[in-house]
Every structure is written in structure tokens, then in C-alpha cells.
Coordinates of C-alpha atoms in Angstrom, one line a residue:
Chain J
M1 CA -17.4 -12.6 -11.6
I2 CA -13.9 -12.0 -10.6
V3 CA -11.3 -14.2 -11.9
G4 CA -8.0 -14.7 -10.2
I5 CA -4.9 -15.8 -12.2
D6 CA -1.6 -17.0 -10.3
L7 CA 1.2 -16.9 -12.9
G8 CA 4.1 -19.0 -12.4
G9 CA 7.3 -20.0 -14.4
M10 CA 5.9 -23.7 -15.0
S11 CA 2.1 -23.1 -15.1
A12 CA -0.6 -20.5 -14.6
K13 CA -3.6 -21.3 -12.6
A14 CA -6.9 -19.5 -12.6
A15 CA -10.4 -19.5 -10.8
C16 CA -13.2 -17.3 -9.9
L17 CA -14.0 -16.0 -6.4
E18 CA -17.5 -16.7 -5.5
N19 CA -19.1 -16.2 -2.1
G20 CA -15.7 -16.2 -0.6
K21 CA -14.8 -19.4 -2.3
L22 CA -12.8 -20.5 -5.2
T23 CA -14.4 -22.1 -8.0
K24 CA -12.9 -24.9 -10.0
I25 CA -9.2 -24.4 -10.6
V26 CA -8.0 -24.3 -14.4
R27 CA -4.3 -24.6 -15.6
V28 CA -2.2 -23.9 -18.5
E29 CA 1.5 -24.5 -18.8
T30 CA 3.8 -21.6 -19.1
S31 CA 7.3 -21.3 -20.6
A32 CA 10.2 -19.0 -20.8
Q33 CA 10.5 -20.0 -24.4
A34 CA 7.0 -18.6 -25.2
S35 CA 7.0 -14.9 -26.5
Y36 CA 5.4 -12.3 -24.3
A37 CA 2.3 -12.2 -26.7
E38 CA 2.0 -15.8 -26.6
T39 CA 1.7 -15.9 -22.6
A40 CA -0.4 -12.9 -22.5
H41 CA -2.8 -14.6 -24.8
A42 CA -2.7 -17.9 -23.1
L43 CA -3.7 -16.0 -19.8
A44 CA -6.6 -14.4 -21.6
V45 CA -7.9 -17.8 -22.8
L46 CA -7.5 -19.2 -19.2
A47 CA -9.4 -16.3 -17.7
V48 CA -12.4 -17.2 -20.0
R49 CA -12.0 -21.0 -19.2
A50 CA -12.2 -20.3 -15.5
A51 CA -15.3 -18.1 -16.1
Q52 CA -16.8 -21.0 -18.0
E53 CA -16.0 -23.4 -15.2
A54 CA -17.9 -20.8 -13.2
G55 CA -20.9 -21.1 -15.2
V56 CA -20.6 -17.9 -17.2
G57 CA -18.6 -16.8 -20.3
R58 CA -16.3 -14.0 -21.1
D59 CA -19.2 -11.5 -20.7
G60 CA -19.8 -12.7 -17.3
I61 CA -16.2 -11.5 -16.2
D62 CA -16.3 -8.3 -14.2
A63 CA -12.5 -8.0 -13.7
V64 CA -9.2 -10.1 -13.8
G65 CA -6.5 -10.2 -11.1
I66 CA -3.2 -11.4 -11.8
G67 CA -0.5 -12.3 -9.2
S68 CA 2.6 -12.3 -11.1
P69 CA 6.4 -12.9 -10.4
G70 CA 8.8 -10.2 -10.7
I71 CA 8.7 -6.3 -10.0
I72 CA 5.2 -5.1 -10.7
D73 CA 4.0 -1.7 -11.3
S74 CA 0.4 -2.1 -10.0
G75 CA -0.4 1.3 -10.9
T76 CA 0.1 0.5 -14.7
G77 CA -0.2 -3.2 -14.6
N78 CA 3.2 -3.5 -16.1
V79 CA 5.6 -6.1 -15.2
V80 CA 8.6 -4.1 -15.0
L81 CA 11.1 -7.0 -14.6
W82 CA 10.7 -11.0 -14.5
S83 CA 14.2 -11.9 -15.4
N84 CA 13.4 -15.8 -15.6
F85 CA 10.9 -14.8 -18.5
G86 CA 13.0 -12.1 -19.8
W87 CA 10.1 -9.6 -19.3
E88 CA 11.1 -6.1 -19.1
D89 CA 8.4 -3.2 -18.7
V90 CA 5.5 -5.5 -20.5
P91 CA 2.0 -4.1 -20.4
L92 CA 0.5 -7.3 -18.8
A93 CA -2.9 -5.6 -17.6
Q94 CA -3.2 -3.8 -20.8
S95 CA -2.7 -6.7 -23.2
I96 CA -5.3 -8.9 -21.5
A97 CA -7.7 -6.1 -21.0
E98 CA -7.6 -5.3 -24.6
E99 CA -8.2 -8.9 -25.6
L100 CA -10.9 -9.5 -23.2
Q101 CA -12.5 -6.1 -23.1
K102 CA -12.4 -6.2 -19.3
P103 CA -10.5 -4.6 -16.4
V104 CA -7.3 -6.4 -15.4
F105 CA -5.0 -5.7 -12.5
V106 CA -1.6 -7.0 -11.7
T107 CA 0.3 -7.3 -8.4
N108 CA 3.3 -9.1 -7.3
D109 CA 2.6 -12.9 -6.6
A110 CA 3.9 -12.5 -2.9
N111 CA 1.5 -9.6 -2.5
A112 CA -1.5 -11.6 -3.9
A113 CA -0.8 -14.4 -1.5
A114 CA -0.4 -12.1 1.4
L115 CA -3.9 -10.6 0.5
G116 CA -5.6 -13.9 0.1
E117 CA -4.4 -15.0 3.4
A118 CA -5.6 -11.9 5.0
K119 CA -9.1 -12.0 3.6
Y120 CA -10.0 -15.6 3.2
G121 CA -7.5 -17.7 5.0
A122 CA -5.6 -17.3 8.6
G123 CA -6.0 -13.5 8.8
K124 CA -9.6 -13.3 8.1
N125 CA -10.4 -12.1 11.5
Y126 CA -7.7 -9.2 11.3
R127 CA -7.5 -6.0 9.3
N128 CA -3.8 -5.8 9.7
S129 CA -1.5 -8.7 9.0
I130 CA 1.9 -9.8 7.5
L131 CA 2.4 -13.0 5.5
I132 CA 5.7 -14.6 5.8
T133 CA 6.5 -17.4 3.3
L134 CA 9.4 -19.5 4.3
G135 CA 10.8 -21.2 1.3
T136 CA 14.0 -20.9 -0.9
G137 CA 13.7 -17.4 0.1
V138 CA 11.5 -15.4 2.6
G139 CA 8.8 -13.8 1.0
G140 CA 6.0 -11.7 2.2
G141 CA 3.4 -9.2 2.1
I142 CA 1.6 -6.7 4.1
V143 CA -2.2 -5.9 4.7
I144 CA -3.1 -2.7 6.5
E145 CA -6.5 -1.9 7.5
G146 CA -7.8 -4.5 4.9
N147 CA -5.8 -3.1 2.0
L148 CA -2.7 -4.5 0.4
F149 CA 0.2 -2.5 1.1
E150 CA 2.7 -2.3 -1.8
G151 CA 5.0 0.6 -1.2
Y152 CA 5.9 3.5 -3.7
K153 CA 5.7 1.8 -7.3
S154 CA 4.9 -1.5 -5.5
A155 CA 8.5 -1.9 -4.7
G156 CA 8.0 -2.4 -1.0
T157 CA 7.5 -5.6 1.2
E158 CA 10.9 -7.1 0.3
I159 CA 10.9 -8.3 4.0
G160 CA 13.5 -11.1 3.1
H161 CA 16.0 -8.4 2.4
M162 CA 16.0 -6.6 5.9
I163 CA 19.4 -7.4 7.3
I164 CA 19.4 -8.8 10.8
R165 CA 23.3 -9.5 10.9
Q166 CA 25.3 -6.6 9.8
D167 CA 28.3 -8.1 7.7
G168 CA 26.8 -11.4 7.8
E169 CA 26.2 -14.0 5.1
M170 CA 26.3 -12.6 1.4
C171 CA 22.7 -12.5 0.1
T172 CA 21.8 -12.9 -3.7
C173 CA 20.7 -9.1 -3.4
G174 CA 24.1 -8.0 -2.8
R175 CA 23.8 -7.1 0.8
R176 CA 25.3 -9.0 3.8
G177 CA 23.1 -10.5 6.6
C178 CA 19.6 -10.4 4.9
F179 CA 16.8 -12.2 7.0
E180 CA 16.2 -14.8 4.3
R181 CA 19.7 -15.8 4.8
Y182 CA 19.0 -17.1 8.4
A183 CA 15.2 -17.9 8.0
S184 CA 14.4 -19.3 4.9
A185 CA 13.9 -23.2 4.3
S186 CA 17.2 -23.2 2.4
A187 CA 19.0 -21.4 5.4
L188 CA 17.5 -24.0 7.7
I189 CA 18.8 -27.0 5.4
R190 CA 22.4 -25.1 5.3
M191 CA 22.2 -25.0 9.3
T192 CA 21.2 -28.6 9.5
E193 CA 24.2 -29.7 7.0
R194 CA 26.5 -27.8 9.1
A195 CA 25.4 -29.5 12.5
M196 CA 25.7 -33.0 10.6
R197 CA 29.2 -32.3 9.7
A198 CA 30.0 -30.7 13.2
H199 CA 28.2 -33.6 15.0
P200 CA 28.5 -36.7 13.0
E201 CA 27.5 -38.7 16.1
S202 CA 24.1 -37.0 16.2
R203 CA 20.9 -38.6 15.0
L204 CA 20.3 -36.0 12.5
K205 CA 21.4 -38.6 10.0
E206 CA 18.6 -40.7 10.7
F207 CA 16.2 -38.2 9.5
V208 CA 17.7 -37.0 6.1
K209 CA 15.9 -37.2 2.8
E210 CA 15.9 -40.6 0.7
D211 CA 18.8 -38.9 -1.3
G212 CA 20.8 -38.9 2.0
T213 CA 21.0 -34.9 2.2
A214 CA 19.4 -32.7 4.9
G215 CA 15.8 -31.5 4.3
G216 CA 13.7 -28.9 6.0
K217 CA 12.2 -31.4 8.4
T218 CA 15.5 -33.1 9.4
A219 CA 16.5 -30.9 12.3
F220 CA 12.7 -31.0 13.5
L221 CA 12.5 -34.6 13.3
A222 CA 15.6 -35.1 15.1
A223 CA 14.9 -32.6 17.9
A224 CA 11.5 -34.4 18.3
A225 CA 13.4 -37.6 18.8
G226 CA 15.5 -36.0 21.6
D227 CA 18.8 -35.3 19.6
L228 CA 20.6 -32.2 21.0
A229 CA 22.2 -31.2 17.8
G230 CA 18.7 -31.2 16.2
Q231 CA 17.3 -29.2 19.1
D232 CA 20.3 -26.7 18.7
V233 CA 19.5 -26.1 15.1
V234 CA 15.8 -25.7 15.8
A235 CA 16.4 -23.2 18.3
E236 CA 18.9 -21.2 16.3
Y237 CA 16.4 -21.1 13.4
I238 CA 13.8 -19.9 15.7
A239 CA 15.8 -17.4 16.9
N240 CA 16.8 -16.1 13.5
L241 CA 13.1 -16.2 12.4
G242 CA 11.9 -14.6 15.7
E243 CA 14.2 -11.5 15.5
G244 CA 13.3 -10.7 12.0
I245 CA 9.4 -11.1 13.0
A246 CA 9.9 -9.0 16.0
N247 CA 11.6 -6.3 13.9
L248 CA 8.6 -6.3 11.5
V249 CA 6.1 -6.2 14.3
N250 CA 7.8 -3.3 16.1
I251 CA 8.0 -1.3 12.8
L252 CA 4.3 -2.3 11.4
R253 CA 2.5 -3.6 14.4
P254 CA 0.2 -6.0 12.6
E255 CA -2.5 -7.9 14.6
A256 CA -1.3 -11.1 13.2
V257 CA 1.8 -12.6 11.4
L258 CA 0.8 -15.6 9.3
I259 CA 3.5 -18.2 8.6
G260 CA 3.4 -20.0 5.2
G261 CA 5.6 -22.0 3.0
G262 CA 7.2 -25.3 3.4
V263 CA 8.6 -24.9 6.9
S264 CA 5.1 -23.9 8.2
N265 CA 4.1 -27.7 7.8
E266 CA 6.0 -28.2 11.2
G267 CA 2.8 -26.5 12.7
E268 CA 2.8 -26.0 16.4
N269 CA 6.4 -27.6 16.7
L270 CA 7.7 -24.4 15.0
L271 CA 4.8 -22.0 16.3
R272 CA 4.8 -22.5 19.9
P273 CA 8.5 -21.9 20.5
L274 CA 8.3 -19.0 17.9
R275 CA 5.6 -17.2 20.0
A276 CA 7.6 -18.0 23.1
Y277 CA 10.6 -16.2 21.6
V278 CA 8.7 -13.3 19.9
Y279 CA 6.1 -12.2 22.4
P280 CA 8.4 -10.7 25.0
R281 CA 10.7 -9.1 22.6
L282 CA 8.0 -6.7 21.3
Y283 CA 8.4 -3.0 22.2
A284 CA 4.6 -2.4 22.9
P285 CA 3.5 -5.4 25.0
V286 CA 1.2 -8.1 23.5
R287 CA -1.4 -7.4 26.5
Y288 CA -1.9 -3.8 25.2
A289 CA -2.0 -4.3 21.4
P290 CA -2.9 -8.3 20.8
F291 CA -0.9 -10.0 18.4
E292 CA -0.8 -13.6 17.2
I293 CA 1.4 -15.8 15.0
L294 CA -0.5 -18.3 13.2
R295 CA 0.0 -20.8 10.4
A296 CA -1.4 -19.9 7.1
T297 CA -4.3 -21.9 6.0
L298 CA -4.6 -21.6 2.1
G299 CA -1.6 -23.1 0.9
N300 CA -0.9 -22.8 -2.7
D301 CA -4.5 -21.2 -3.2
A302 CA -3.4 -18.1 -1.4
G303 CA -2.3 -16.4 -4.5
L304 CA -5.4 -17.2 -6.5
Y305 CA -7.6 -15.9 -3.7
G306 CA -5.4 -12.9 -3.5
A307 CA -5.4 -12.2 -7.3
A308 CA -9.1 -12.2 -7.4
E309 CA -9.5 -10.1 -4.3
Y310 CA -7.1 -7.5 -5.6
A311 CA -9.0 -7.1 -8.8
R312 CA -12.5 -6.9 -6.5
S313 CA -10.8 -4.2 -4.4
R314 CA -9.7 -2.2 -7.3
I315 CA -13.0 -2.1 -9.1
L316 CA -15.0 -1.2 -5.9
Chain B
M1 CA -8.7 27.3 13.4
I2 CA -6.7 24.1 14.2
V3 CA -4.5 24.1 17.3
G4 CA -1.5 21.9 17.5
I5 CA 0.0 21.2 20.9
D6 CA 3.5 19.6 21.3
L7 CA 3.6 18.1 25.1
G8 CA 6.9 17.5 26.5
G9 CA 8.2 16.6 30.0
M10 CA 9.4 20.2 30.6
S11 CA 7.0 22.1 28.7
A12 CA 4.3 22.2 26.4
K13 CA 3.9 24.4 23.2
A14 CA 1.0 25.4 21.1
A15 CA 0.3 27.3 17.9
C16 CA -2.4 27.4 15.3
L17 CA -1.7 26.2 11.7
E18 CA -3.0 28.9 9.2
N19 CA -2.3 28.6 5.5
G20 CA 0.4 26.1 6.0
K21 CA 2.2 28.3 8.5
L22 CA 2.1 28.3 12.3
T23 CA 0.9 31.2 14.1
K24 CA 2.7 32.5 17.3
I25 CA 3.9 29.7 19.5
V26 CA 2.7 29.8 23.3
R27 CA 4.2 27.9 26.0
V28 CA 3.5 26.5 29.4
E29 CA 5.8 24.7 31.8
T30 CA 4.8 21.2 32.7
S31 CA 6.0 18.9 35.5
A32 CA 5.9 15.2 36.5
Q33 CA 4.7 16.6 40.0
A34 CA 1.5 18.1 38.8
S35 CA -1.5 16.0 38.8
Y36 CA -3.0 14.4 35.3
A37 CA -5.8 16.7 35.7
E38 CA -3.7 19.8 36.4
T39 CA -1.7 19.1 33.3
A40 CA -4.7 18.4 31.2
H41 CA -6.5 21.9 32.2
A42 CA -3.2 23.5 31.5
L43 CA -3.2 22.2 28.1
A44 CA -6.8 23.3 27.5
V45 CA -6.0 26.8 28.6
L46 CA -2.7 26.7 26.3
A47 CA -4.9 25.8 23.4
V48 CA -7.1 28.8 24.0
R49 CA -4.1 31.1 24.2
A50 CA -2.9 29.8 21.1
A51 CA -6.2 30.5 19.5
Q52 CA -6.1 34.1 20.9
E53 CA -2.9 34.7 19.5
A54 CA -4.3 33.6 16.0
G55 CA -6.9 36.2 16.4
V56 CA -9.7 34.2 17.6
G57 CA -11.1 32.8 20.9
R58 CA -12.2 29.4 22.1
D59 CA -15.3 29.6 19.9
G60 CA -12.7 29.9 17.0
I61 CA -11.2 26.5 17.5
D62 CA -12.3 23.7 15.1
A63 CA -10.1 21.2 16.5
V64 CA -7.1 20.5 18.7
G65 CA -4.3 18.0 18.0
I66 CA -1.9 16.8 20.5
G67 CA 1.4 15.1 20.2
S68 CA 2.3 13.3 23.5
P69 CA 5.3 11.3 24.5
G70 CA 4.6 7.6 25.6
I71 CA 2.2 5.0 24.1
I72 CA -0.8 6.6 22.8
D73 CA -4.1 4.9 21.6
S74 CA -5.0 7.4 19.0
G75 CA -8.4 5.6 18.5
T76 CA -9.4 6.9 21.8
G77 CA -7.1 9.7 22.3
N78 CA -5.9 8.1 25.6
V79 CA -2.3 8.0 26.8
V80 CA -1.9 4.4 27.6
L81 CA 1.7 4.7 29.1
W82 CA 3.9 7.7 29.9
S83 CA 6.1 6.6 32.6
N84 CA 8.0 10.1 33.2
F85 CA 4.6 11.5 34.1
G86 CA 3.3 8.3 35.7
W87 CA 0.3 8.4 33.2
E88 CA -1.4 5.0 32.8
D89 CA -4.4 5.1 30.6
V90 CA -5.4 8.7 31.1
P91 CA -8.3 10.1 28.6
L92 CA -6.4 13.0 27.4
A93 CA -8.4 13.8 24.3
Q94 CA -11.8 13.3 26.3
S95 CA -10.5 15.5 29.2
I96 CA -9.5 18.4 27.0
A97 CA -12.6 17.9 24.5
E98 CA -15.0 18.3 27.6
E99 CA -13.3 21.3 28.9
L100 CA -13.1 23.2 25.4
Q101 CA -16.4 21.6 24.1
K102 CA -14.3 21.0 20.8
P103 CA -12.8 17.8 19.1
V104 CA -9.3 16.8 20.3
F105 CA -7.1 14.1 18.8
V106 CA -3.9 12.8 20.5
T107 CA -1.0 10.9 18.6
N108 CA 2.5 9.9 19.7
D109 CA 4.9 13.0 19.5
A110 CA 7.4 11.0 17.2
N111 CA 4.5 10.5 14.7
A112 CA 3.3 13.9 14.9
A113 CA 6.9 15.2 13.9
A114 CA 6.8 12.6 11.1
L115 CA 3.6 13.9 9.9
G116 CA 4.7 17.5 10.1
E117 CA 7.8 16.9 8.2
A118 CA 5.9 14.9 5.7
K119 CA 3.3 17.6 4.9
Y120 CA 4.8 21.1 5.7
G121 CA 8.8 20.3 5.8
A122 CA 11.3 18.2 3.8
G123 CA 8.5 15.7 2.7
K124 CA 6.0 18.2 1.1
N125 CA 6.7 17.2 -2.4
Y126 CA 6.1 13.3 -1.5
R127 CA 3.1 11.3 -0.4
N128 CA 5.1 8.6 1.0
S129 CA 8.0 9.4 3.5
I130 CA 9.7 8.2 6.7
L131 CA 11.1 10.8 9.4
I132 CA 14.2 9.2 11.1
T133 CA 15.2 11.2 14.2
L134 CA 18.8 10.7 15.4
G135 CA 18.8 11.8 19.2
T136 CA 19.4 10.0 22.4
G137 CA 17.5 7.3 20.7
V138 CA 16.2 6.7 17.1
G139 CA 12.7 7.7 16.7
G140 CA 10.7 7.9 13.7
G141 CA 7.3 8.1 12.1
I142 CA 6.0 6.9 8.6
V143 CA 3.6 8.5 6.3
I144 CA 1.9 6.6 3.7
E145 CA 0.0 8.0 0.9
G146 CA -0.2 11.3 3.0
N147 CA -1.6 9.8 5.9
L148 CA 0.1 8.9 9.2
F149 CA 0.6 5.3 9.7
E150 CA 0.6 4.2 13.4
G151 CA -0.1 0.5 13.3
Y152 CA -2.5 -1.6 15.3
K153 CA -3.4 0.4 18.4
S154 CA -0.9 3.0 17.3
A155 CA 1.7 0.5 18.6
G156 CA 3.9 0.5 15.3
T157 CA 6.8 2.7 13.8
E158 CA 9.2 1.7 16.6
I159 CA 11.9 1.8 13.9
G160 CA 14.7 2.2 16.5
H161 CA 13.9 -1.2 17.9
M162 CA 14.5 -3.2 14.8
I163 CA 17.7 -5.2 15.3
I164 CA 20.5 -5.0 12.8
R165 CA 23.1 -7.0 14.6
Q166 CA 21.6 -10.1 16.3
D167 CA 23.1 -10.8 19.6
G168 CA 24.8 -7.3 19.5
E169 CA 24.7 -4.6 22.3
M170 CA 22.0 -4.7 24.7
C171 CA 19.2 -2.1 24.3
T172 CA 17.0 -0.7 26.7
C173 CA 14.1 -2.5 25.2
G174 CA 15.5 -5.8 26.3
R175 CA 16.6 -6.9 22.8
R176 CA 20.1 -7.1 21.6
G177 CA 21.6 -5.4 18.6
C178 CA 18.6 -2.6 17.9
F179 CA 19.2 0.0 15.3
E180 CA 19.2 2.8 17.9
R181 CA 22.2 1.3 19.6
Y182 CA 24.4 1.6 16.4
A183 CA 22.7 4.9 14.7
S184 CA 21.6 7.4 17.5
A185 CA 23.8 10.4 18.4
S186 CA 24.5 8.4 21.8
A187 CA 25.9 5.5 19.7
L188 CA 28.0 7.8 17.7
I189 CA 29.4 9.4 20.8
R190 CA 30.1 6.0 22.2
M191 CA 31.9 4.9 19.0
T192 CA 33.8 8.2 19.1
E193 CA 34.9 7.7 22.8
R194 CA 36.0 4.1 21.9
A195 CA 38.2 5.6 19.0
M196 CA 39.7 8.1 21.3
R197 CA 40.7 5.5 23.9
A198 CA 42.0 3.1 21.0
H199 CA 43.8 5.9 19.0
P200 CA 45.0 8.4 21.7
E201 CA 47.4 9.8 18.8
S202 CA 44.5 10.9 16.7
R203 CA 43.2 14.4 16.5
L204 CA 39.7 13.4 17.9
K205 CA 40.8 15.0 21.2
E206 CA 41.2 18.4 19.4
F207 CA 37.5 18.3 18.7
V208 CA 35.9 17.3 22.1
K209 CA 33.3 19.4 23.9
E210 CA 34.2 22.1 26.5
D211 CA 34.0 19.6 29.4
G212 CA 36.6 17.5 27.4
T213 CA 34.2 14.5 26.5
A214 CA 33.2 13.6 23.0
G215 CA 30.3 15.0 21.4
G216 CA 28.1 14.2 18.2
K217 CA 30.3 16.6 16.1
T218 CA 33.7 15.2 17.4
A219 CA 34.3 12.6 14.8
F220 CA 32.7 14.6 11.9
L221 CA 35.0 17.6 12.6
A222 CA 38.1 15.4 13.0
A223 CA 37.2 13.5 9.8
A224 CA 36.9 16.7 7.9
A225 CA 40.4 17.8 9.3
G226 CA 41.9 14.6 7.8
D227 CA 42.0 12.5 10.8
L228 CA 41.9 8.8 10.0
A229 CA 40.4 7.6 13.2
G230 CA 37.6 10.2 12.9
Q231 CA 36.9 9.1 9.4
D232 CA 36.7 5.4 10.5
V233 CA 34.2 6.5 13.2
V234 CA 32.1 8.4 10.5
A235 CA 32.4 5.6 8.0
E236 CA 31.0 2.9 10.5
Y237 CA 28.4 5.3 11.7
I238 CA 27.1 5.9 8.1
A239 CA 27.3 2.1 7.5
N240 CA 25.1 1.5 10.7
L241 CA 22.6 4.1 9.9
G242 CA 22.7 3.1 6.1
E243 CA 21.8 -0.3 6.9
G244 CA 18.9 0.5 9.1
I245 CA 17.7 2.8 6.5
A246 CA 17.9 0.3 3.6
N247 CA 16.2 -2.2 5.7
L248 CA 13.1 0.3 6.1
V249 CA 13.2 1.2 2.4
N250 CA 13.2 -2.5 1.4
I251 CA 10.2 -3.1 3.6
L252 CA 8.2 0.1 3.3
R253 CA 9.6 1.7 -0.1
P254 CA 8.8 5.3 0.8
E255 CA 9.7 8.1 -1.8
A256 CA 12.0 9.7 0.8
V257 CA 13.6 9.5 4.1
L258 CA 14.0 12.6 6.1
I259 CA 16.7 12.8 8.8
G260 CA 16.3 14.8 11.7
G261 CA 17.8 15.2 15.1
G262 CA 20.9 16.6 16.3
V263 CA 23.1 14.5 14.0
S264 CA 21.3 15.8 11.0
N265 CA 23.0 19.3 11.5
E266 CA 26.0 17.7 9.8
G267 CA 24.0 18.3 6.7
E268 CA 25.7 17.1 3.3
N269 CA 28.8 15.7 5.3
L270 CA 26.3 13.1 6.7
L271 CA 23.8 12.8 3.7
R272 CA 26.3 12.7 0.9
P273 CA 28.1 9.4 2.1
L274 CA 24.8 8.1 3.4
R275 CA 23.1 8.2 0.0
A276 CA 26.3 6.5 -1.6
Y277 CA 25.8 3.9 0.9
V278 CA 22.1 3.3 0.8
Y279 CA 21.1 3.5 -2.9
P280 CA 23.1 0.8 -4.3
R281 CA 21.9 -1.6 -1.4
L282 CA 18.1 -1.1 -2.1
Y283 CA 16.3 -4.2 -3.5
A284 CA 14.3 -2.2 -6.2
P285 CA 16.6 0.1 -8.0
V286 CA 16.4 3.9 -7.6
R287 CA 16.1 4.3 -11.3
Y288 CA 12.7 2.4 -11.1
A289 CA 11.3 3.8 -8.0
P290 CA 12.8 7.1 -7.2
F291 CA 14.1 7.6 -3.8
E292 CA 15.7 10.4 -1.9
I293 CA 17.6 11.1 1.5
L294 CA 16.9 14.5 2.7
R295 CA 17.5 16.6 5.9
A296 CA 14.4 17.5 7.9
T297 CA 13.6 21.2 7.6
L298 CA 11.2 22.1 10.5
G299 CA 13.4 21.3 13.5
N300 CA 11.6 21.5 16.9
D301 CA 8.4 22.9 15.1
A302 CA 7.8 19.6 13.2
G303 CA 5.7 18.3 16.2
L304 CA 3.4 21.1 16.3
Y305 CA 2.8 21.2 12.5
G306 CA 2.2 17.5 12.8
A307 CA -0.1 17.6 15.8
A308 CA -2.3 20.4 14.1
E309 CA -2.2 18.6 10.8
Y310 CA -3.4 15.2 12.5
A311 CA -6.4 17.0 14.1
R312 CA -7.0 18.5 10.6
S313 CA -7.0 15.0 9.0
R314 CA -9.3 13.5 11.6
I315 CA -12.1 16.2 11.1
L316 CA -12.0 16.1 7.3

């Protein structure tokens, strides 16, 4: 049995991957206050619980895959840096492998989600796909010929930190004009707030959140109601997102880009104009190398699928 | 014996790859006026001549690799589109394979050069590298874990057509703000001409070409002579080039970027400030995942090395 673990700052989830489906998901709280040893032990216990829920015990575990935040050296299974938890070069794979006496593999959580979506979600009919997650930032992962691509020392696939506007808005990474400054859910909200200030007469204010501030849906709802300011925000957001996607497709030419994260809940209201924007901008035409933009389907489970699949691919 | 062929619009070159070195290079003229069948036949004859120069005959050929301009489907060996020669979906590998009764493989010429530099040139100590060629446009190729990366249907690695300035200068590809509009040799020359008009008092005019127009070296020579306008052009060019390189490294995280093409002749005058610009802008620090920017070393032979290497990798 292969166990997948999705490690986060508030909780960790685990489940087994059986016949292409997750077994019952088990959870444990995590905390930056816990020591590294405590957290590693809790993950080992969690893996055994997931195996038990799948009808086997520790002995029935063939391998454990973990998707972890931070910079991961997947060659060693070390978490090189996870600032939230103060982890610096901790041997996560080794610690859990020693406790369970089973092979353990670690990759970045965004990479795990990309692998999960590629193999079990929206990308399952394609061997080459990119997952783009539109949330607080823009995260992503790349699957090439069925395998997760991580870059040297697993330091690649930072697709949110590709600039699309030289000398543009300052990013947390220190560069100016990064894709995630223009295409994340946070960027969409900032753009909506700017439009609300510039166009107080618009209908944007009818679609704010309960606390009166703009949300990721505000502009899309106003646009659907015929509001011009809302339509302008949506068009600008789709252009920003579309330019970044066209860049990635020209460089990597996958068969599909899978859109996840909060903004993807807009579904076809987002995807239809996005396709219309991107397809004519690709260097090699779509009629020659077929290409799709699709909505991710696994939601929050993508990381669990991918963590398990990552371990499966490593013990093959 | 493996034969490499570098096909161009004016001539084709061929040589064998023996013990990591090219044997004597043979050439034939090519012309858009010739029929496809004539050109394919000429390449088959050229391959045999290259084998003869290497001391064997047609029977001594194990495989032929071809780097061709245009969009190539390397899975079939077809040239899908080479507008200069009016080729549309011609079965180049098959035509030559039937004539020689040997396996023949075709890839894009920029990809072949990247593979050649990666394996036999500046990248030979790295398993992951990107070649960036600064000429009329910005071309390139990507080698991952020792293998050429081509993208689905060989339609990837169009790195010159990644935008770095949204809504910027119009590119021949139809998008605005492409990397090659700001970082090619042509872009450097345009920037230099603009600076000459804006600063007629500068020393740029002392370093023009014989015909009185700016060349790729003009700004670098003026900068080295202490001219402020020249220094500004060089700094702006390096910032443009550096932003595109930082994008590619954040996405792909190779171990090395290899710089080829005319502008690379500036050597350390280009590379020293380029490294200083790029290294601090990488998302994962260089101290964690070592990374180098180096000058390509094989010059015009990179494509021949790579074409042969491509065939070698395909018959392994």
C-alpha cells in the first residue's frame, strides 16, 4: 500500500492510493510550536493510521510520499527551508523512514498537486501538463512524459516568479513584475479594489463580501451582471493570466494547462475567455500541437494523490 | 559511425562524431529553388561523403541525425513547416532513411545546437542546461538530465517568445513584449541607434560599423571607452537579457545557462555584469542550487555535434 501525506502549516492529511482512488483521509493538527522531531513522529503515526484505515497495518505499507511546503531536495528527502516552521535542512524522509522502516519520499506540495492532477485528475488523458494554482500566489508544477519535473535540486517550477512586466509591481521575491503579482487571486482582489475606488458608480459594490471588501468573485459577478467596470477587471485579469500561460506553453509546450485554486471556481466564465486569449498567441499553432486549458478536478485532494503517486513512481 | 547534418537555407554541413570529436566537415549548397526531393537526395549524398571522409562508406553509417530549420515533429522526423523552403509536412527522415537504408532522425536546428553545447561544449559538466542564442532573434534549447527536451510534438523551447514586457514592442510572432524584442542582437542594435539619436554628443558614433550604422559591438566598445550613453545601453540590454534568463531559471532551474550567438563574443564584458544581475534575482538561491552562466564554446559547429548526438541518443 502506498501512503500519501499532504503536510500543511495547520494540519497534515494522509490516505492510501488504491486502484487509483484515495482511501479514507485521516488528519492530525500541525503547529510551528512543535519541534521538528515531534512533527516527524506525528507524520509517521499518521501514515500508519492511514494504512489501518485502508485495512492494513504498518507492515502493509510499501512506501510513503509526502508533499511538504518549502524548498525540498527530493533527492535526499530533506526539507531545505520551510520558514513558517523554522525548518532548515531537516531530514524528513530519513526520520520517517527510520521510524517506519519503509521507504519515504518528499517533494514540494505544489509539485505533488501537479502530479496528482496530471495522473488522477484533469490531466489524466495527457502525458504533458502544467498545473497553475491561482490563490494567494501563483503556484504550479510541471509533468513531462508522465514524470514530475522538479529542476536541479528540485529548485524549478517557480512559475509565479516569472516576470511579465519588467519594472512592474514589487514582488515578495524581490523582483518586479512577477506573474503572481498580476494573476493570483490576491492580484484579482487588488485590481477589483482599485476599480471600486476609480468607479464608485459601478455595480462592483453590490458583489462585495459580507465584510464589505472585494473578494475574488466580486469582479466576475459584477461582469456577469453587465457592469462595465467589472468586465474591465475580468478582461485585464484574463490578459495577465493569459500572457503568463502563453509564455509557459511557448517554453514547455504541454498538452494541457490545468487551472486550480480559488479563482478556478469561476469555471467556464474564466476558462472560455482565457482560451480565446491564449490559443491565438501560441507560437506553434494549436492545430499542429493540440493544447487544452482545463479546470483542475481534484481540489484539495490533489496533493494527497500526488504525494502517493510520487512515492509510487520512485519505488517502481 | 554516426553522421550529423546541419541543414541551412544556403548550405548544409555534415560530419561524423568520433570519440567526442567531429571528423572533417563536408558541405553542399542548398536552395529554396530546389525541389524537396532534390534537397533530400543531396543530404543523403552528403551523409555518405561525411562517412567517406571518416574512413568508412555508406555501410559504415549507423545512423544519421539532422538539425533542420522550421517546426519539426521529431517523433516522425517530418519537417512540419519550413516557410523559407516552402516545406510543409515533408517526410525528411523517411526519405533519407529509404535512400541510405539507415535510421535517420530529425530535430530542430536550435535544439540540435543546445544538445551539442550541452554534451560536447560549455555544458559538458552539467546534466541540465539551457542554450540561449543571441542573434537576429533569441533562440534556444533545453537539455534535462542529459536529454534534449522538445515539448509535445517538438513544439516547445520557443524561449524568445516569452513576453517580459506586457503590451511592449510588437514581435513578428504577433505578441507584444517578447524576450527577443529586448535581448536579441537586433534589439541591442536598435537600442544603440536610439541612444545615438538621443545623445549625438556621445562617443557611440566612434564605434559604428564601416557603413556608419550601429552594430552589436558599438555600445560595448563605447561603454569600455567610458561613454555614458554606451554604458546605459549596455546596462539596459543586460537587464533585459537578465530578466529573461532569471525567468527561465526560476521555471526550469538548470545548472547552467550557455550564451551563444554574435553578442556572446563580448565574453566577460557581457557575462560578468549579467551574472551580477541574474544571481540575486533567482528564487532559489545559488548557494543552495549551484548555477552558472557561461559562454558557448562550439560556435557554428554546435548544431553538427548536436545533430549527431541526437541520432546517437535515439538508437541507444
